[in-house]
Short mmCIF file of C-alpha atoms in Angstrom, two decimals:
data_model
loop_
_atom_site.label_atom_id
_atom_site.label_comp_id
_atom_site.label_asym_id
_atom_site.label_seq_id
_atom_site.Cartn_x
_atom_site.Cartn_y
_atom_site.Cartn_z
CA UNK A 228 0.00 0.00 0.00
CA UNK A 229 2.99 2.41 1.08
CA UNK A 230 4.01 2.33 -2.97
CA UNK A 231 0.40 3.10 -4.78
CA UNK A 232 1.89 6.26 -6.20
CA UNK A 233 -0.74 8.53 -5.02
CA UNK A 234 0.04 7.96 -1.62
CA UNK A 235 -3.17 8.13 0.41
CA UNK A 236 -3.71 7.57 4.21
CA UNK A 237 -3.36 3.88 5.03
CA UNK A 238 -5.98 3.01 7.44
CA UNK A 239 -6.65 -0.38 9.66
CA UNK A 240 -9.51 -0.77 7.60
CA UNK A 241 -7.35 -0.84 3.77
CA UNK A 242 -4.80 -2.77 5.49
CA UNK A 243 -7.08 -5.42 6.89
CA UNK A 244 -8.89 -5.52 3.58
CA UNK A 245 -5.79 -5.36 1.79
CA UNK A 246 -4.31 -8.89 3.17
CA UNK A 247 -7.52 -10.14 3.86
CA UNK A 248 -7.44 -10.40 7.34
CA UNK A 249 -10.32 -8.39 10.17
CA UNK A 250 -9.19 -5.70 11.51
CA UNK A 251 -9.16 -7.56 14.74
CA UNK A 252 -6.93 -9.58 13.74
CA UNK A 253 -4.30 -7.01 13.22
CA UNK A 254 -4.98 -5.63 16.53
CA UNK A 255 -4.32 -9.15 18.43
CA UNK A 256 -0.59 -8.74 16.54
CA UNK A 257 -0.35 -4.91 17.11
CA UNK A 258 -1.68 -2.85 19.83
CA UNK A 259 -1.61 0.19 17.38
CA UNK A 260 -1.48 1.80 13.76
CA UNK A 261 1.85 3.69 15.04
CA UNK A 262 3.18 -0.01 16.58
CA UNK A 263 2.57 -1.16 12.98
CA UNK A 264 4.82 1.82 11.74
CA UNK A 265 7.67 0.97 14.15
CA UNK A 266 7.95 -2.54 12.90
CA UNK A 267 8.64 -0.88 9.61
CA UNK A 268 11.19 1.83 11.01
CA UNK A 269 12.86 -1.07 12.87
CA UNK A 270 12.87 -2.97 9.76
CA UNK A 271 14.68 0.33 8.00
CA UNK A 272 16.56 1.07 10.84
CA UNK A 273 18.43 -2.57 11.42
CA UNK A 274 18.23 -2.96 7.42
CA UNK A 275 20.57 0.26 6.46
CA UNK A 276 22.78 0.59 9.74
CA UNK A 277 23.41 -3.44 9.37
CA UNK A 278 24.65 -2.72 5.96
CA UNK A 279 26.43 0.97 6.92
CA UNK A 280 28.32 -1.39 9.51
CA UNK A 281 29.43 -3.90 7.11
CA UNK A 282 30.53 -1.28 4.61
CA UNK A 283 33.16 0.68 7.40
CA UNK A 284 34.33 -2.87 7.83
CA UNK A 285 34.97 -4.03 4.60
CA UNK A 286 36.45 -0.47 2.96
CA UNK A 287 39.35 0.28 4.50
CA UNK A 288 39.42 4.23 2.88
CA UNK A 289 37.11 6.46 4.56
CA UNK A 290 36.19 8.23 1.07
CA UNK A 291 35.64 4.84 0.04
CA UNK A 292 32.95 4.36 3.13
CA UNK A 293 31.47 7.88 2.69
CA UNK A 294 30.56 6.67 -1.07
CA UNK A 295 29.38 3.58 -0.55
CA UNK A 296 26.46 4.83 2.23
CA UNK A 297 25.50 7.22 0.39
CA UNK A 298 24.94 5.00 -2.63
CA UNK A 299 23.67 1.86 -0.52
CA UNK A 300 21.05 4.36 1.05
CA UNK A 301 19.88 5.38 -2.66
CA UNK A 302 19.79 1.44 -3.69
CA UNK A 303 17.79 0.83 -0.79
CA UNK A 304 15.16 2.92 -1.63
CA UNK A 305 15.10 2.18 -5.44
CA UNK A 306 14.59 -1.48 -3.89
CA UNK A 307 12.22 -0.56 -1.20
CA UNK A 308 9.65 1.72 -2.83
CA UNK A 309 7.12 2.03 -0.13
CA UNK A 310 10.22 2.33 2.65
CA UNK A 311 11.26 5.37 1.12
CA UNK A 312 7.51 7.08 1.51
CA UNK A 313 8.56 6.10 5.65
CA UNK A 314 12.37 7.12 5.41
CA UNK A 315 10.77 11.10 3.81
CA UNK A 316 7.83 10.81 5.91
CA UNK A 317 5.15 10.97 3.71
CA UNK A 318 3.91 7.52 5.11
CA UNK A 319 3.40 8.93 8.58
CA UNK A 320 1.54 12.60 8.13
CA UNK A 321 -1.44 12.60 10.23
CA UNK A 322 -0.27 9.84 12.27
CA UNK A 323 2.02 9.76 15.86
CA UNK A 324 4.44 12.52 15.75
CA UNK A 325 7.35 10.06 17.89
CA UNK A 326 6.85 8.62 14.30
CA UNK A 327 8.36 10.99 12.52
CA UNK A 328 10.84 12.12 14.95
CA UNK A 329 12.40 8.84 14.84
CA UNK A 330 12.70 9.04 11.55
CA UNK A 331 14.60 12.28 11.95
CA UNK A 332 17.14 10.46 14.18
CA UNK A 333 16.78 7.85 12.16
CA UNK A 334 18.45 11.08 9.23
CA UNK A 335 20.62 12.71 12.16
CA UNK A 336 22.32 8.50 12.43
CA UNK A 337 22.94 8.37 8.63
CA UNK A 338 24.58 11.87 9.04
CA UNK A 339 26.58 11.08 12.00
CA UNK A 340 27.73 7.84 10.15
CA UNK A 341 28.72 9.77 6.94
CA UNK A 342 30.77 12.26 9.19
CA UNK A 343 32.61 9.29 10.76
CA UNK A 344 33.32 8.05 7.77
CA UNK A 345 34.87 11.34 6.64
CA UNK A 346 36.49 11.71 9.70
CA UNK A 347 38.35 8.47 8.88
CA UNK A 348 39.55 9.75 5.72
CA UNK A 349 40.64 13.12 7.03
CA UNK A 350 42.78 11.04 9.07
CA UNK A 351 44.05 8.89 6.54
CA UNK A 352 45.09 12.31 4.99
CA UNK A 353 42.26 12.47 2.35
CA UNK A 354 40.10 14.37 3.26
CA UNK A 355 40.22 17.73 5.44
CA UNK A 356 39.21 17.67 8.78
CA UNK A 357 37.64 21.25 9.28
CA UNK A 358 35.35 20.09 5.88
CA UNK A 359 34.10 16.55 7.27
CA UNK A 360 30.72 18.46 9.11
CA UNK A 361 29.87 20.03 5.97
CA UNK A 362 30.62 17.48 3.75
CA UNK A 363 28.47 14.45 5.30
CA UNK A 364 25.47 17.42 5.52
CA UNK A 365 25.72 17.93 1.98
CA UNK A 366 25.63 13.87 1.29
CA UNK A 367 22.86 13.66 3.62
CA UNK A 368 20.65 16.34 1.82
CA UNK A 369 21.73 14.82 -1.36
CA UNK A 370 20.03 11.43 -0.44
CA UNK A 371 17.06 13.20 1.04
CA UNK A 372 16.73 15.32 -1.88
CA UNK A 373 16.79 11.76 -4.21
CA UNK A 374 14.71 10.23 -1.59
CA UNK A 375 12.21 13.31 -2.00
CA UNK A 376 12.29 12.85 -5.85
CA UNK A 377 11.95 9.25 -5.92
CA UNK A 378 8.56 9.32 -4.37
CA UNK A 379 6.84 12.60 -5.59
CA UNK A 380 7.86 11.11 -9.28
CA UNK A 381 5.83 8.13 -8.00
CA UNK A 382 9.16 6.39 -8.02
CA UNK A 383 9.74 7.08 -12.05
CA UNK A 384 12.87 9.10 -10.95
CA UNK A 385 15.28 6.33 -9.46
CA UNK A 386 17.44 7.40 -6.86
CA UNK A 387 20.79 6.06 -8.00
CA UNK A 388 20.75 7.27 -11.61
CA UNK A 389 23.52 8.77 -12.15
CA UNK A 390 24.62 8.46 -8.10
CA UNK A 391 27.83 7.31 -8.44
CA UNK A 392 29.72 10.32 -10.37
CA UNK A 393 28.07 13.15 -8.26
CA UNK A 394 28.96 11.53 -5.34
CA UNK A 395 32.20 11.63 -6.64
CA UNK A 396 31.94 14.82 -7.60
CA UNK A 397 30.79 15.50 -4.18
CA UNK A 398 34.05 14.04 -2.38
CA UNK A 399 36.48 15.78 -4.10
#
């Protein structure tokens, strides 16, 4: 339901209908529409921070790490349509606001991990130090941005076209 492109307000009721179950029945599972959310941010969550920790494992070069985030996070929401409508938001207007602020620390972790991974770099020399803030902002906003994009286009505009040179172009 999150990935119908014109996005409107999942209810109980759809989502019962929708997997043909009652709507009791998803209430003996979940106590709550917003408990049905956080099994999907959890999902996100343990998804992209499982992968951002076997990326700073495997790449040795913080530039390296710093590009590879940023493009898993765009691949992950080419893959994961109706995640991406959660990851921006849209998913979760009109519903419980500690919804959408854990989705902003859920954007303030991907930052923090993009600045680490910079802050590597500047230490292995390639990178400069006094830049690293800046620089993992700017990646952040650029996958928000392509998140953003992705799902107004009704997910015609794939995030990762074209990711991997201004990225690039980004860590220079």
């Amino acid at each position: 339901m999150l990935e119908q492109p014109k996005g409107e307000k999942i209810t109980t009721a759809a989502l019962a209908a929708r997997i043909e179950v009652s709507e009791a029945a998803l209430y003996r599972h979940f106590a709550s529409k917003a408990q049905m959310f956080e099994g999907l941010i959890d999902f996100i969550e343990s998804t992209v921070f499982g992968l951002v920790n076997q990326i700073t494992e495997q790449q040795e070069k913080g530039l390296h790490q710093a590009q590879a985030i940023t493009l898993m996070l765009l691949n992950f929401a080419e893959r994961n349509p109706g995640m991406t409508r959660v990851m921006i938001g849209d998913a979760l207007v009109n519903e419980d606001e500690r919804l959408q602020l854990r989705m902003n620390q859920f954007v303030d972790r991907i930052e923090l991990a993009l600045k680490q991974a910079l802050r590597t770099a500047a230490a292995q020399g390639e990178a400069n130090e006094a830049e690293t803030a800046m620089r993992a902002n700017i990646l952040a906003s650029f996958v928000l941005g392509r998140w953003q994009r992705f799902a107004k286009s009704r997910f015609q505009h794939k995030p990762g076209a074209d990711a991997a040179q201004q990225v690039a172009l980004m860590l220079v």
